[in-house]
JSON list of N, CA and C in Angstrom, two decimals:
[
{"chain": "A", "resi": 138, "resn": "UNK", "atom": "N", "xyz": [0.85, -1.17, 0.00]},
{"chain": "A", "resi": 138, "resn": "UNK", "atom": "CA", "xyz": [0.00, 0.00, 0.00]},
{"chain": "A", "resi": 138, "resn": "UNK", "atom": "C", "xyz": [0.90, 1.24, 0.00]},
{"chain": "A", "resi": 139, "resn": "UNK", "atom": "N", "xyz": [0.62, 2.17, -0.88]},
{"chain": "A", "resi": 139, "resn": "UNK", "atom": "CA", "xyz": [1.42, 3.39, -0.97]},
{"chain": "A", "resi": 139, "resn": "UNK", "atom": "C", "xyz": [1.05, 4.36, 0.14]},
{"chain": "A", "resi": 140, "resn": "UNK", "atom": "N", "xyz": [1.90, 5.37, 0.34]},
{"chain": "A", "resi": 140, "resn": "UNK", "atom": "CA", "xyz": [1.62, 6.38, 1.36]},
{"chain": "A", "resi": 140, "resn": "UNK", "atom": "C", "xyz": [0.28, 7.07, 1.10]},
{"chain": "A", "resi": 141, "resn": "UNK", "atom": "N", "xyz": [0.01, 7.37, -0.16]},
{"chain": "A", "resi": 141, "resn": "UNK", "atom": "CA", "xyz": [-1.25, 8.04, -0.52]},
{"chain": "A", "resi": 141, "resn": "UNK", "atom": "C", "xyz": [-2.45, 7.16, -0.19]},
{"chain": "A", "resi": 142, "resn": "UNK", "atom": "N", "xyz": [-2.35, 5.87, -0.46]},
{"chain": "A", "resi": 142, "resn": "UNK", "atom": "CA", "xyz": [-3.44, 4.95, -0.14]},
{"chain": "A", "resi": 142, "resn": "UNK", "atom": "C", "xyz": [-3.66, 4.85, 1.36]},
{"chain": "A", "resi": 143, "resn": "UNK", "atom": "N", "xyz": [-2.59, 4.85, 2.13]},
{"chain": "A", "resi": 143, "resn": "UNK", "atom": "CA", "xyz": [-2.70, 4.81, 3.59]},
{"chain": "A", "resi": 143, "resn": "UNK", "atom": "C", "xyz": [-3.38, 6.06, 4.11]},
{"chain": "A", "resi": 144, "resn": "UNK", "atom": "N", "xyz": [-2.98, 7.22, 3.59]},
{"chain": "A", "resi": 144, "resn": "UNK", "atom": "CA", "xyz": [-3.60, 8.48, 4.01]},
{"chain": "A", "resi": 144, "resn": "UNK", "atom": "C", "xyz": [-5.08, 8.49, 3.66]},
{"chain": "A", "resi": 145, "resn": "UNK", "atom": "N", "xyz": [-5.42, 8.08, 2.45]},
{"chain": "A", "resi": 145, "resn": "UNK", "atom": "CA", "xyz": [-6.82, 8.06, 2.02]},
{"chain": "A", "resi": 145, "resn": "UNK", "atom": "C", "xyz": [-7.64, 7.10, 2.88]},
{"chain": "A", "resi": 146, "resn": "UNK", "atom": "N", "xyz": [-7.09, 5.94, 3.17]},
{"chain": "A", "resi": 146, "resn": "UNK", "atom": "CA", "xyz": [-7.80, 4.96, 4.01]},
{"chain": "A", "resi": 146, "resn": "UNK", "atom": "C", "xyz": [-8.03, 5.53, 5.41]},
{"chain": "A", "resi": 147, "resn": "UNK", "atom": "N", "xyz": [-7.01, 6.15, 5.99]},
{"chain": "A", "resi": 147, "resn": "UNK", "atom": "CA", "xyz": [-7.16, 6.76, 7.32]},
{"chain": "A", "resi": 147, "resn": "UNK", "atom": "C", "xyz": [-8.22, 7.85, 7.32]},
{"chain": "A", "resi": 148, "resn": "UNK", "atom": "N", "xyz": [-8.30, 8.63, 6.26]},
{"chain": "A", "resi": 148, "resn": "UNK", "atom": "CA", "xyz": [-9.32, 9.67, 6.17]},
{"chain": "A", "resi": 148, "resn": "UNK", "atom": "C", "xyz": [-10.71, 9.06, 6.02]},
{"chain": "A", "resi": 149, "resn": "UNK", "atom": "N", "xyz": [-10.81, 7.96, 5.30]},
{"chain": "A", "resi": 149, "resn": "UNK", "atom": "CA", "xyz": [-12.10, 7.28, 5.16]},
{"chain": "A", "resi": 149, "resn": "UNK", "atom": "C", "xyz": [-12.58, 6.76, 6.52]},
{"chain": "A", "resi": 150, "resn": "UNK", "atom": "N", "xyz": [-11.65, 6.20, 7.29]},
{"chain": "A", "resi": 150, "resn": "UNK", "atom": "CA", "xyz": [-12.01, 5.70, 8.62]},
{"chain": "A", "resi": 150, "resn": "UNK", "atom": "C", "xyz": [-12.41, 6.86, 9.52]},
{"chain": "A", "resi": 151, "resn": "UNK", "atom": "N", "xyz": [-11.67, 7.96, 9.46]},
{"chain": "A", "resi": 151, "resn": "UNK", "atom": "CA", "xyz": [-12.01, 9.13, 10.28]},
{"chain": "A", "resi": 151, "resn": "UNK", "atom": "C", "xyz": [-13.41, 9.63, 9.91]},
{"chain": "A", "resi": 152, "resn": "UNK", "atom": "N", "xyz": [-13.73, 9.66, 8.62]},
{"chain": "A", "resi": 152, "resn": "UNK", "atom": "CA", "xyz": [-15.06, 10.08, 8.18]},
{"chain": "A", "resi": 152, "resn": "UNK", "atom": "C", "xyz": [-16.15, 9.16, 8.74]},
{"chain": "A", "resi": 153, "resn": "UNK", "atom": "N", "xyz": [-15.92, 7.84, 8.68]},
{"chain": "A", "resi": 153, "resn": "UNK", "atom": "CA", "xyz": [-16.91, 6.89, 9.20]},
{"chain": "A", "resi": 153, "resn": "UNK", "atom": "C", "xyz": [-17.14, 7.10, 10.69]},
{"chain": "A", "resi": 154, "resn": "UNK", "atom": "N", "xyz": [-16.07, 7.33, 11.45]},
{"chain": "A", "resi": 154, "resn": "UNK", "atom": "CA", "xyz": [-16.20, 7.55, 12.90]},
{"chain": "A", "resi": 154, "resn": "UNK", "atom": "C", "xyz": [-16.97, 8.85, 13.15]},
{"chain": "A", "resi": 155, "resn": "UNK", "atom": "N", "xyz": [-16.64, 9.91, 12.41]},
{"chain": "A", "resi": 155, "resn": "UNK", "atom": "CA", "xyz": [-17.32, 11.20, 12.59]},
{"chain": "A", "resi": 155, "resn": "UNK", "atom": "C", "xyz": [-18.79, 11.10, 12.20]},
{"chain": "A", "resi": 156, "resn": "UNK", "atom": "N", "xyz": [-19.09, 10.32, 11.18]},
{"chain": "A", "resi": 156, "resn": "UNK", "atom": "CA", "xyz": [-20.47, 10.17, 10.71]},
{"chain": "A", "resi": 156, "resn": "UNK", "atom": "C", "xyz": [-21.29, 9.30, 11.68]},
{"chain": "A", "resi": 157, "resn": "UNK", "atom": "N", "xyz": [-20.69, 8.24, 12.19]},
{"chain": "A", "resi": 157, "resn": "UNK", "atom": "CA", "xyz": [-21.40, 7.29, 13.03]},
{"chain": "A", "resi": 157, "resn": "UNK", "atom": "C", "xyz": [-21.49, 7.76, 14.48]},
{"chain": "A", "resi": 158, "resn": "UNK", "atom": "N", "xyz": [-20.41, 8.31, 15.00]},
{"chain": "A", "resi": 158, "resn": "UNK", "atom": "CA", "xyz": [-20.25, 8.85, 16.36]},
{"chain": "A", "resi": 158, "resn": "UNK", "atom": "C", "xyz": [-20.38, 7.77, 17.44]},
{"chain": "A", "resi": 159, "resn": "UNK", "atom": "N", "xyz": [-21.51, 7.07, 17.48]},
{"chain": "A", "resi": 159, "resn": "UNK", "atom": "CA", "xyz": [-21.74, 6.05, 18.51]},
{"chain": "A", "resi": 159, "resn": "UNK", "atom": "C", "xyz": [-21.73, 4.66, 17.88]},
{"chain": "A", "resi": 160, "resn": "UNK", "atom": "N", "xyz": [-21.14, 3.71, 18.58]},
{"chain": "A", "resi": 160, "resn": "UNK", "atom": "CA", "xyz": [-21.13, 2.33, 18.11]},
{"chain": "A", "resi": 160, "resn": "UNK", "atom": "C", "xyz": [-22.58, 1.84, 18.00]},
{"chain": "A", "resi": 161, "resn": "UNK", "atom": "N", "xyz": [-22.97, 1.30, 16.84]},
{"chain": "A", "resi": 161, "resn": "UNK", "atom": "CA", "xyz": [-24.36, 0.83, 16.71]},
{"chain": "A", "resi": 161, "resn": "UNK", "atom": "C", "xyz": [-24.68, -0.35, 17.61]},
{"chain": "A", "resi": 162, "resn": "UNK", "atom": "N", "xyz": [-23.68, -1.07, 18.07]},
{"chain": "A", "resi": 162, "resn": "UNK", "atom": "CA", "xyz": [-23.93, -2.24, 18.91]},
{"chain": "A", "resi": 162, "resn": "UNK", "atom": "C", "xyz": [-23.98, -1.96, 20.40]},
{"chain": "A", "resi": 163, "resn": "UNK", "atom": "N", "xyz": [-23.24, -0.92, 20.84]},
{"chain": "A", "resi": 163, "resn": "UNK", "atom": "CA", "xyz": [-23.13, -0.66, 22.28]},
{"chain": "A", "resi": 163, "resn": "UNK", "atom": "C", "xyz": [-23.54, 0.74, 22.70]},
{"chain": "A", "resi": 164, "resn": "UNK", "atom": "N", "xyz": [-23.54, 1.67, 21.76]},
{"chain": "A", "resi": 164, "resn": "UNK", "atom": "CA", "xyz": [-23.83, 3.06, 22.10]},
{"chain": "A", "resi": 164, "resn": "UNK", "atom": "C", "xyz": [-22.61, 3.81, 22.62]},
{"chain": "A", "resi": 165, "resn": "UNK", "atom": "N", "xyz": [-21.45, 3.15, 22.67]},
{"chain": "A", "resi": 165, "resn": "UNK", "atom": "CA", "xyz": [-20.22, 3.80, 23.11]},
{"chain": "A", "resi": 165, "resn": "UNK", "atom": "C", "xyz": [-19.77, 4.83, 22.07]},
{"chain": "A", "resi": 166, "resn": "UNK", "atom": "N", "xyz": [-19.11, 5.87, 22.53]},
{"chain": "A", "resi": 166, "resn": "UNK", "atom": "CA", "xyz": [-18.53, 6.84, 21.62]},
{"chain": "A", "resi": 166, "resn": "UNK", "atom": "C", "xyz": [-17.36, 6.18, 20.91]},
{"chain": "A", "resi": 167, "resn": "UNK", "atom": "N", "xyz": [-17.32, 6.29, 19.58]},
{"chain": "A", "resi": 167, "resn": "UNK", "atom": "CA", "xyz": [-16.25, 5.68, 18.80]},
{"chain": "A", "resi": 167, "resn": "UNK", "atom": "C", "xyz": [-14.99, 6.53, 18.86]},
{"chain": "A", "resi": 168, "resn": "UNK", "atom": "N", "xyz": [-13.86, 5.87, 18.80]},
{"chain": "A", "resi": 168, "resn": "UNK", "atom": "CA", "xyz": [-12.55, 6.53, 18.80]},
{"chain": "A", "resi": 168, "resn": "UNK", "atom": "C", "xyz": [-11.80, 6.03, 17.57]},
{"chain": "A", "resi": 169, "resn": "UNK", "atom": "N", "xyz": [-11.36, 6.95, 16.73]},
{"chain": "A", "resi": 169, "resn": "UNK", "atom": "CA", "xyz": [-10.68, 6.57, 15.49]},
{"chain": "A", "resi": 169, "resn": "UNK", "atom": "C", "xyz": [-9.42, 5.76, 15.77]},
{"chain": "A", "resi": 170, "resn": "UNK", "atom": "N", "xyz": [-8.84, 5.91, 16.94]},
{"chain": "A", "resi": 170, "resn": "UNK", "atom": "CA", "xyz": [-7.60, 5.20, 17.28]},
{"chain": "A", "resi": 170, "resn": "UNK", "atom": "C", "xyz": [-7.83, 3.75, 17.68]},
{"chain": "A", "resi": 171, "resn": "UNK", "atom": "N", "xyz": [-9.03, 3.42, 18.14]},
{"chain": "A", "resi": 171, "resn": "UNK", "atom": "CA", "xyz": [-9.27, 2.07, 18.65]},
{"chain": "A", "resi": 171, "resn": "UNK", "atom": "C", "xyz": [-10.42, 1.34, 17.98]},
{"chain": "A", "resi": 172, "resn": "UNK", "atom": "N", "xyz": [-11.09, 1.97, 17.03]},
{"chain": "A", "resi": 172, "resn": "UNK", "atom": "CA", "xyz": [-12.27, 1.34, 16.43]},
{"chain": "A", "resi": 172, "resn": "UNK", "atom": "C", "xyz": [-11.89, 0.09, 15.63]},
{"chain": "A", "resi": 173, "resn": "UNK", "atom": "N", "xyz": [-12.86, -0.76, 15.48]},
{"chain": "A", "resi": 173, "resn": "UNK", "atom": "CA", "xyz": [-12.75, -1.95, 14.63]},
{"chain": "A", "resi": 173, "resn": "UNK", "atom": "C", "xyz": [-13.38, -1.58, 13.29]},
{"chain": "A", "resi": 174, "resn": "UNK", "atom": "N", "xyz": [-12.64, -1.82, 12.22]},
{"chain": "A", "resi": 174, "resn": "UNK", "atom": "CA", "xyz": [-13.07, -1.40, 10.89]},
{"chain": "A", "resi": 174, "resn": "UNK", "atom": "C", "xyz": [-13.56, -2.62, 10.10]},
{"chain": "A", "resi": 175, "resn": "UNK", "atom": "N", "xyz": [-14.75, -2.50, 9.54]},
{"chain": "A", "resi": 175, "resn": "UNK", "atom": "CA", "xyz": [-15.28, -3.53, 8.65]},
{"chain": "A", "resi": 175, "resn": "UNK", "atom": "C", "xyz": [-15.03, -3.06, 7.22]},
{"chain": "A", "resi": 176, "resn": "UNK", "atom": "N", "xyz": [-14.38, -3.91, 6.43]},
{"chain": "A", "resi": 176, "resn": "UNK", "atom": "CA", "xyz": [-14.04, -3.59, 5.05]},
{"chain": "A", "resi": 176, "resn": "UNK", "atom": "C", "xyz": [-14.90, -4.42, 4.10]},
{"chain": "A", "resi": 177, "resn": "UNK", "atom": "N", "xyz": [-15.25, -3.82, 2.96]},
{"chain": "A", "resi": 177, "resn": "UNK", "atom": "CA", "xyz": [-16.02, -4.56, 1.96]},
{"chain": "A", "resi": 177, "resn": "UNK", "atom": "C", "xyz": [-15.11, -5.55, 1.23]},
{"chain": "A", "resi": 178, "resn": "UNK", "atom": "N", "xyz": [-15.66, -6.24, 0.26]},
{"chain": "A", "resi": 178, "resn": "UNK", "atom": "CA", "xyz": [-14.91, -7.26, -0.47]},
{"chain": "A", "resi": 178, "resn": "UNK", "atom": "C", "xyz": [-13.70, -6.69, -1.20]},
{"chain": "A", "resi": 179, "resn": "UNK", "atom": "N", "xyz": [-13.73, -5.40, -1.51]},
{"chain": "A", "resi": 179, "resn": "UNK", "atom": "CA", "xyz": [-12.61, -4.76, -2.19]},
{"chain": "A", "resi": 179, "resn": "UNK", "atom": "C", "xyz": [-11.58, -4.20, -1.22]},
{"chain": "A", "resi": 180, "resn": "UNK", "atom": "N", "xyz": [-11.86, -4.32, 0.09]},
{"chain": "A", "resi": 180, "resn": "UNK", "atom": "CA", "xyz": [-10.92, -3.85, 1.10]},
{"chain": "A", "resi": 180, "resn": "UNK", "atom": "C", "xyz": [-11.13, -2.42, 1.55]},
{"chain": "A", "resi": 181, "resn": "UNK", "atom": "N", "xyz": [-12.20, -1.79, 1.11]},
{"chain": "A", "resi": 181, "resn": "UNK", "atom": "CA", "xyz": [-12.49, -0.41, 1.50]},
{"chain": "A", "resi": 181, "resn": "UNK", "atom": "C", "xyz": [-13.31, -0.38, 2.78]},
{"chain": "A", "resi": 182, "resn": "UNK", "atom": "N", "xyz": [-13.01, 0.54, 3.70]},
{"chain": "A", "resi": 182, "resn": "UNK", "atom": "CA", "xyz": [-13.78, 0.65, 4.95]},
{"chain": "A", "resi": 182, "resn": "UNK", "atom": "C", "xyz": [-15.24, 1.01, 4.67]},
{"chain": "A", "resi": 183, "resn": "UNK", "atom": "N", "xyz": [-16.16, 0.29, 5.32]},
{"chain": "A", "resi": 183, "resn": "UNK", "atom": "CA", "xyz": [-17.58, 0.57, 5.14]},
{"chain": "A", "resi": 183, "resn": "UNK", "atom": "C", "xyz": [-18.32, 0.81, 6.45]},
{"chain": "A", "resi": 184, "resn": "UNK", "atom": "N", "xyz": [-17.75, 0.36, 7.57]},
{"chain": "A", "resi": 184, "resn": "UNK", "atom": "CA", "xyz": [-18.40, 0.53, 8.87]},
{"chain": "A", "resi": 184, "resn": "UNK", "atom": "C", "xyz": [-17.36, 0.44, 9.97]},
{"chain": "A", "resi": 185, "resn": "UNK", "atom": "N", "xyz": [-17.70, 1.03, 11.12]},
{"chain": "A", "resi": 185, "resn": "UNK", "atom": "CA", "xyz": [-16.82, 0.98, 12.29]},
{"chain": "A", "resi": 185, "resn": "UNK", "atom": "C", "xyz": [-17.62, 0.58, 13.52]},
{"chain": "A", "resi": 186, "resn": "UNK", "atom": "N", "xyz": [-16.96, -0.14, 14.41]},
{"chain": "A", "resi": 186, "resn": "UNK", "atom": "CA", "xyz": [-17.54, -0.58, 15.67]},
{"chain": "A", "resi": 186, "resn": "UNK", "atom": "C", "xyz": [-16.53, -0.33, 16.78]},
{"chain": "A", "resi": 187, "resn": "UNK", "atom": "N", "xyz": [-17.03, -0.25, 18.00]},
{"chain": "A", "resi": 187, "resn": "UNK", "atom": "CA", "xyz": [-16.12, -0.21, 19.14]},
{"chain": "A", "resi": 187, "resn": "UNK", "atom": "C", "xyz": [-15.58, -1.62, 19.37]},
{"chain": "A", "resi": 188, "resn": "UNK", "atom": "N", "xyz": [-14.45, -1.77, 20.06]},
{"chain": "A", "resi": 188, "resn": "UNK", "atom": "CA", "xyz": [-13.96, -3.12, 20.36]},
{"chain": "A", "resi": 188, "resn": "UNK", "atom": "C", "xyz": [-15.00, -3.95, 21.12]},
{"chain": "A", "resi": 189, "resn": "UNK", "atom": "N", "xyz": [-15.74, -3.33, 22.03]},
{"chain": "A", "resi": 189, "resn": "UNK", "atom": "CA", "xyz": [-16.78, -4.05, 22.77]},
{"chain": "A", "resi": 189, "resn": "UNK", "atom": "C", "xyz": [-17.90, -4.48, 21.83]},
{"chain": "A", "resi": 190, "resn": "UNK", "atom": "N", "xyz": [-18.26, -3.60, 20.90]},
{"chain": "A", "resi": 190, "resn": "UNK", "atom": "CA", "xyz": [-19.29, -3.93, 19.92]},
{"chain": "A", "resi": 190, "resn": "UNK", "atom": "C", "xyz": [-18.88, -5.11, 19.06]},
{"chain": "A", "resi": 191, "resn": "UNK", "atom": "N", "xyz": [-17.62, -5.14, 18.65]},
{"chain": "A", "resi": 191, "resn": "UNK", "atom": "CA", "xyz": [-17.13, -6.26, 17.85]},
{"chain": "A", "resi": 191, "resn": "UNK", "atom": "C", "xyz": [-17.13, -7.54, 18.67]},
{"chain": "A", "resi": 192, "resn": "UNK", "atom": "N", "xyz": [-16.78, -7.46, 19.93]},
{"chain": "A", "resi": 192, "resn": "UNK", "atom": "CA", "xyz": [-16.76, -8.64, 20.80]},
{"chain": "A", "resi": 192, "resn": "UNK", "atom": "C", "xyz": [-18.15, -9.24, 20.95]},
{"chain": "A", "resi": 193, "resn": "UNK", "atom": "N", "xyz": [-19.17, -8.43, 20.79]},
{"chain": "A", "resi": 193, "resn": "UNK", "atom": "CA", "xyz": [-20.56, -8.91, 20.92]},
{"chain": "A", "resi": 193, "resn": "UNK", "atom": "C", "xyz": [-21.08, -9.60, 19.66]},
{"chain": "A", "resi": 194, "resn": "UNK", "atom": "N", "xyz": [-20.36, -9.46, 18.55]},
{"chain": "A", "resi": 194, "resn": "UNK", "atom": "CA", "xyz": [-20.78, -10.12, 17.31]},
{"chain": "A", "resi": 194, "resn": "UNK", "atom": "C", "xyz": [-20.54, -11.62, 17.47]},
{"chain": "A", "resi": 195, "resn": "UNK", "atom": "N", "xyz": [-21.56, -12.40, 17.24]},
{"chain": "A", "resi": 195, "resn": "UNK", "atom": "CA", "xyz": [-21.45, -13.85, 17.43]},
{"chain": "A", "resi": 195, "resn": "UNK", "atom": "C", "xyz": [-20.56, -14.49, 16.36]},
{"chain": "A", "resi": 196, "resn": "UNK", "atom": "N", "xyz": [-19.97, -15.62, 16.67]},
{"chain": "A", "resi": 196, "resn": "UNK", "atom": "CA", "xyz": [-19.16, -16.33, 15.66]},
{"chain": "A", "resi": 196, "resn": "UNK", "atom": "C", "xyz": [-19.96, -16.66, 14.39]},
{"chain": "A", "resi": 197, "resn": "UNK", "atom": "N", "xyz": [-21.23, -16.95, 14.55]},
{"chain": "A", "resi": 197, "resn": "UNK", "atom": "CA", "xyz": [-22.07, -17.24, 13.38]},
{"chain": "A", "resi": 197, "resn": "UNK", "atom": "C", "xyz": [-22.16, -16.02, 12.46]},
{"chain": "A", "resi": 198, "resn": "UNK", "atom": "N", "xyz": [-22.35, -14.84, 13.06]},
{"chain": "A", "resi": 198, "resn": "UNK", "atom": "CA", "xyz": [-22.43, -13.63, 12.25]},
{"chain": "A", "resi": 198, "resn": "UNK", "atom": "C", "xyz": [-21.08, -13.29, 11.63]},
{"chain": "A", "resi": 199, "resn": "UNK", "atom": "N", "xyz": [-20.00, -13.57, 12.34]},
{"chain": "A", "resi": 199, "resn": "UNK", "atom": "CA", "xyz": [-18.66, -13.34, 11.78]},
{"chain": "A", "resi": 199, "resn": "UNK", "atom": "C", "xyz": [-18.44, -14.23, 10.56]},
{"chain": "A", "resi": 200, "resn": "UNK", "atom": "N", "xyz": [-18.98, -15.46, 10.61]},
{"chain": "A", "resi": 200, "resn": "UNK", "atom": "CA", "xyz": [-18.89, -16.36, 9.46]},
{"chain": "A", "resi": 200, "resn": "UNK", "atom": "C", "xyz": [-19.65, -15.80, 8.27]},
{"chain": "A", "resi": 201, "resn": "UNK", "atom": "N", "xyz": [-20.81, -15.21, 8.53]},
{"chain": "A", "resi": 201, "resn": "UNK", "atom": "CA", "xyz": [-21.60, -14.59, 7.45]},
{"chain": "A", "resi": 201, "resn": "UNK", "atom": "C", "xyz": [-20.81, -13.44, 6.84]},
{"chain": "A", "resi": 202, "resn": "UNK", "atom": "N", "xyz": [-20.17, -12.62, 7.68]},
{"chain": "A", "resi": 202, "resn": "UNK", "atom": "CA", "xyz": [-19.33, -11.53, 7.17]},
{"chain": "A", "resi": 202, "resn": "UNK", "atom": "C", "xyz": [-18.26, -12.10, 6.24]},
{"chain": "A", "resi": 203, "resn": "UNK", "atom": "N", "xyz": [-17.58, -13.15, 6.68]},
{"chain": "A", "resi": 203, "resn": "UNK", "atom": "CA", "xyz": [-16.50, -13.75, 5.89]},
{"chain": "A", "resi": 203, "resn": "UNK", "atom": "C", "xyz": [-17.03, -14.29, 4.56]},
{"chain": "A", "resi": 204, "resn": "UNK", "atom": "N", "xyz": [-18.20, -14.92, 4.59]},
{"chain": "A", "resi": 204, "resn": "UNK", "atom": "CA", "xyz": [-18.80, -15.45, 3.36]},
{"chain": "A", "resi": 204, "resn": "UNK", "atom": "C", "xyz": [-19.09, -14.34, 2.36]},
{"chain": "A", "resi": 205, "resn": "UNK", "atom": "N", "xyz": [-19.40, -13.17, 2.86]},
{"chain": "A", "resi": 205, "resn": "UNK", "atom": "CA", "xyz": [-19.72, -12.03, 1.98]},
{"chain": "A", "resi": 205, "resn": "UNK", "atom": "C", "xyz": [-18.49, -11.19, 1.65]},
{"chain": "A", "resi": 206, "resn": "UNK", "atom": "N", "xyz": [-17.33, -11.63, 2.08]},
{"chain": "A", "resi": 206, "resn": "UNK", "atom": "CA", "xyz": [-16.09, -10.93, 1.74]},
{"chain": "A", "resi": 206, "resn": "UNK", "atom": "C", "xyz": [-15.74, -9.78, 2.66]},
{"chain": "A", "resi": 207, "resn": "UNK", "atom": "N", "xyz": [-16.46, -9.64, 3.76]},
{"chain": "A", "resi": 207, "resn": "UNK", "atom": "CA", "xyz": [-16.19, -8.56, 4.70]},
{"chain": "A", "resi": 207, "resn": "UNK", "atom": "C", "xyz": [-15.01, -8.97, 5.58]},
{"chain": "A", "resi": 208, "resn": "UNK", "atom": "N", "xyz": [-14.01, -8.09, 5.64]},
{"chain": "A", "resi": 208, "resn": "UNK", "atom": "CA", "xyz": [-12.84, -8.34, 6.47]},
{"chain": "A", "resi": 208, "resn": "UNK", "atom": "C", "xyz": [-12.81, -7.32, 7.60]},
{"chain": "A", "resi": 209, "resn": "UNK", "atom": "N", "xyz": [-11.97, -7.59, 8.59]},
{"chain": "A", "resi": 209, "resn": "UNK", "atom": "CA", "xyz": [-11.93, -6.75, 9.79]},
{"chain": "A", "resi": 209, "resn": "UNK", "atom": "C", "xyz": [-10.50, -6.28, 10.04]},
{"chain": "A", "resi": 210, "resn": "UNK", "atom": "N", "xyz": [-10.35, -4.99, 10.38]},
{"chain": "A", "resi": 210, "resn": "UNK", "atom": "CA", "xyz": [-9.07, -4.42, 10.80]},
{"chain": "A", "resi": 210, "resn": "UNK", "atom": "C", "xyz": [-9.21, -3.94, 12.23]},
{"chain": "A", "resi": 211, "resn": "UNK", "atom": "N", "xyz": [-8.21, -4.23, 13.02]},
{"chain": "A", "resi": 211, "resn": "UNK", "atom": "CA", "xyz": [-8.16, -3.80, 14.42]},
{"chain": "A", "resi": 211, "resn": "UNK", "atom": "C", "xyz": [-7.15, -2.66, 14.52]},
{"chain": "A", "resi": 212, "resn": "UNK", "atom": "N", "xyz": [-7.62, -1.46, 14.82]},
{"chain": "A", "resi": 212, "resn": "UNK", "atom": "CA", "xyz": [-6.74, -0.29, 14.85]},
{"chain": "A", "resi": 212, "resn": "UNK", "atom": "C", "xyz": [-5.96, -0.16, 16.15]},
{"chain": "A", "resi": 213, "resn": "UNK", "atom": "N", "xyz": [-6.19, -1.01, 17.10]},
{"chain": "A", "resi": 213, "resn": "UNK", "atom": "CA", "xyz": [-5.49, -0.88, 18.38]},
{"chain": "A", "resi": 213, "resn": "UNK", "atom": "C", "xyz": [-4.00, -1.06, 18.21]},
{"chain": "A", "resi": 214, "resn": "UNK", "atom": "N", "xyz": [-3.59, -1.81, 17.21]},
{"chain": "A", "resi": 214, "resn": "UNK", "atom": "CA", "xyz": [-2.17, -1.97, 16.95]},
{"chain": "A", "resi": 214, "resn": "UNK", "atom": "C", "xyz": [-1.60, -0.89, 16.04]},
{"chain": "A", "resi": 215, "resn": "UNK", "atom": "N", "xyz": [-2.47, -0.01, 15.51]},
{"chain": "A", "resi": 215, "resn": "UNK", "atom": "CA", "xyz": [-2.03, 1.02, 14.55]},
{"chain": "A", "resi": 215, "resn": "UNK", "atom": "C", "xyz": [-1.46, 2.23, 15.25]}
]
């Protein structure tokens, strides 16, 4: 991934956090530094959750995400 792609991706994630504000699963305020990012089949960010919200997603639903090509990024290591 080039520097420009990294910058664009980070801005897309920041936009999603600003647009969503609260985790849809828990109601917690989202933080761009720690959010869990859901990516579409092409690898583009499409949704964000709090770490607690992601932990509440059942393994069955995670399998459905994987079947549909949705991948997950954990920003806590970023």
